GROMACS .gro file of C-alpha atoms in nm:
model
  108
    1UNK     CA    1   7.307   5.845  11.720
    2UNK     CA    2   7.247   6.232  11.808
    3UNK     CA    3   7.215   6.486  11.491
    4UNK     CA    4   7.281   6.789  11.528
    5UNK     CA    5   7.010   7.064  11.444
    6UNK     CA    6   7.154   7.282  11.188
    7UNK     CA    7   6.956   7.587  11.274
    8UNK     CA    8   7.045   7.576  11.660
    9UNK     CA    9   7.395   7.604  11.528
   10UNK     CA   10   7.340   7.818  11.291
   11UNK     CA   11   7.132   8.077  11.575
   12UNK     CA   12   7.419   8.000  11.805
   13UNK     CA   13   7.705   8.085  11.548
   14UNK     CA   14   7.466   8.394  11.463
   15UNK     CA   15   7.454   8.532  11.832
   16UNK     CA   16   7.816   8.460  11.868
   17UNK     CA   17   7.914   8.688  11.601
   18UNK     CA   18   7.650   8.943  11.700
   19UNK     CA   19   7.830   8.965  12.046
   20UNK     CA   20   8.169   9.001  11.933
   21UNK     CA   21   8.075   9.280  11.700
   22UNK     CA   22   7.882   9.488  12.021
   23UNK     CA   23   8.223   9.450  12.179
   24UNK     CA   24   8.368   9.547  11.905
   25UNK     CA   25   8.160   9.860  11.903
   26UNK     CA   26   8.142   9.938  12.238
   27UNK     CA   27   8.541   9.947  12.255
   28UNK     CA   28   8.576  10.165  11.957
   29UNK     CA   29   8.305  10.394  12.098
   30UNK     CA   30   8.533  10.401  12.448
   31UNK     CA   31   8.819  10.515  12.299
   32UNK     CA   32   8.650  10.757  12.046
   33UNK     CA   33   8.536  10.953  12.364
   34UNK     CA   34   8.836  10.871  12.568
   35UNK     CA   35   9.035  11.040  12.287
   36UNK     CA   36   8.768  11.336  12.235
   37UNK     CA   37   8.761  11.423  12.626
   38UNK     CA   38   9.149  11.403  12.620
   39UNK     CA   39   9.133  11.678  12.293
   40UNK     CA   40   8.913  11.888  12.531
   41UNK     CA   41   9.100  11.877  12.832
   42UNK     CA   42   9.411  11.990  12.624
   43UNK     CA   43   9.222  12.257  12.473
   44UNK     CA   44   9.061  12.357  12.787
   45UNK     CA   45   9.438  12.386  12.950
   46UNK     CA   46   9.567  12.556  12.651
   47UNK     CA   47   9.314  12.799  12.704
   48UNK     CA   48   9.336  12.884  13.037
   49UNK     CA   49   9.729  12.870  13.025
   50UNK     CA   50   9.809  12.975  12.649
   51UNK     CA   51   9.527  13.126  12.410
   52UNK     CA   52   9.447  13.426  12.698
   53UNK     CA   53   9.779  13.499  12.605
   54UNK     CA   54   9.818  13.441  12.231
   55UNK     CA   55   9.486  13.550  12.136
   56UNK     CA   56   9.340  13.838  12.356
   57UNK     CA   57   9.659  14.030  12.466
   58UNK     CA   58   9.532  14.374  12.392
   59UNK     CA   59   9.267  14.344  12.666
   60UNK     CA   60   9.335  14.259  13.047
   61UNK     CA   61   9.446  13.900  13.171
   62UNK     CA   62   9.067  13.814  13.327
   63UNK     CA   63   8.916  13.946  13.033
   64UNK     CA   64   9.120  13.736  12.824
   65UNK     CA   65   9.117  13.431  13.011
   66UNK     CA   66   8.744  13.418  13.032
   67UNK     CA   67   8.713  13.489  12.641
   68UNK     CA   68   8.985  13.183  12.572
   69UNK     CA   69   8.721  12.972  12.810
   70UNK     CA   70   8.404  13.154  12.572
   71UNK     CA   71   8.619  12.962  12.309
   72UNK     CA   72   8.668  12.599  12.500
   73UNK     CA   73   8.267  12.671  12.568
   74UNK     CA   74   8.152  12.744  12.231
   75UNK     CA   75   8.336  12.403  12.079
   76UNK     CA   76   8.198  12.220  12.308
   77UNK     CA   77   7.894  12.357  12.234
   78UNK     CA   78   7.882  12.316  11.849
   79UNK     CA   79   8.074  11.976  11.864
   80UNK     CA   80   7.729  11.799  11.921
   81UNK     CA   81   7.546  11.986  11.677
   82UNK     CA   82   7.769  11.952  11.369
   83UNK     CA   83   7.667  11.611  11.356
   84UNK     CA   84   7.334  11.676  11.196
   85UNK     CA   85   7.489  11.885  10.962
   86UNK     CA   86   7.770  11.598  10.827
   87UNK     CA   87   7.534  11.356  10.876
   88UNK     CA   88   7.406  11.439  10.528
   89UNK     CA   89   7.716  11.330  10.371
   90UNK     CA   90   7.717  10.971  10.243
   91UNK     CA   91   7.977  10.734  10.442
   92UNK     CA   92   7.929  10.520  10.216
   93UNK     CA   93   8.238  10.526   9.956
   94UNK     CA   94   8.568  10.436  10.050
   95UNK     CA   95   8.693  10.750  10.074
   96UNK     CA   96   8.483  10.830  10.351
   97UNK     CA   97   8.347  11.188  10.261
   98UNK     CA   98   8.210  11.270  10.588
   99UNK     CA   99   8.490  11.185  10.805
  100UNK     CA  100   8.774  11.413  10.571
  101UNK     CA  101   8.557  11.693  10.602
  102UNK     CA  102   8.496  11.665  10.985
  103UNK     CA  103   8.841  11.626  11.039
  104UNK     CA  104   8.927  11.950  10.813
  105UNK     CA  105   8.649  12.146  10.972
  106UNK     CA  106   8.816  12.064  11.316
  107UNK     CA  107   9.138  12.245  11.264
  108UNK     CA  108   8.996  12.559  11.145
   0.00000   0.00000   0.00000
């Protein structure tokens, strides 16, 4: 009569769930940057086909279409290095501080 060891189960059950959460994780973190690479190549067309337009009319059409890419540059830029600075907020109630004021900050 075979028993079974209770803590090889218990390792296996253990590693099991660890590597459906890193799936879990790795697909969320594919289609966090999918979407994010999608928002910049909208805002990237935008500027090259609308902001020069919208924005910078006053001053001539290369002039304008290079500042509307300045813009696309700069967010791209900063988008990285606002991390740091919501980092500080606590994720940690369910409201999820950090995340409502990202998202605000984003359509300014």
């Amino acid at each position: 009569m075979a028993t079974r060891d209770p803590i090889a189960h218990e390792t296996t059950a253990r590693s099991a769930t660890r590597r459906r959460e890193q799936r879990k994780i790795v697909a969320e973190t594919i289609i966090g940057t999918s979407i994010e690479w999608y928002d910049f190549f909208l805002l990237a067309s935008a500027a090259g086909l609308v902001f020069n337009h919208l924005f910078f009319e006053p001053i001539d059409p290369q002039a304008a279409t290079l500042m509307a890419f300045a813009t696309v540059g700069l967010s791209f830029l900063f988008r990285p290095l606002g991390a740091p600075l919501v980092s500080v907020f606590p994720c940690t109630r369910k409201d999820h501080g950090a995340v409502i004021v990202t998202q605000n900050t984003n359509r300014i």
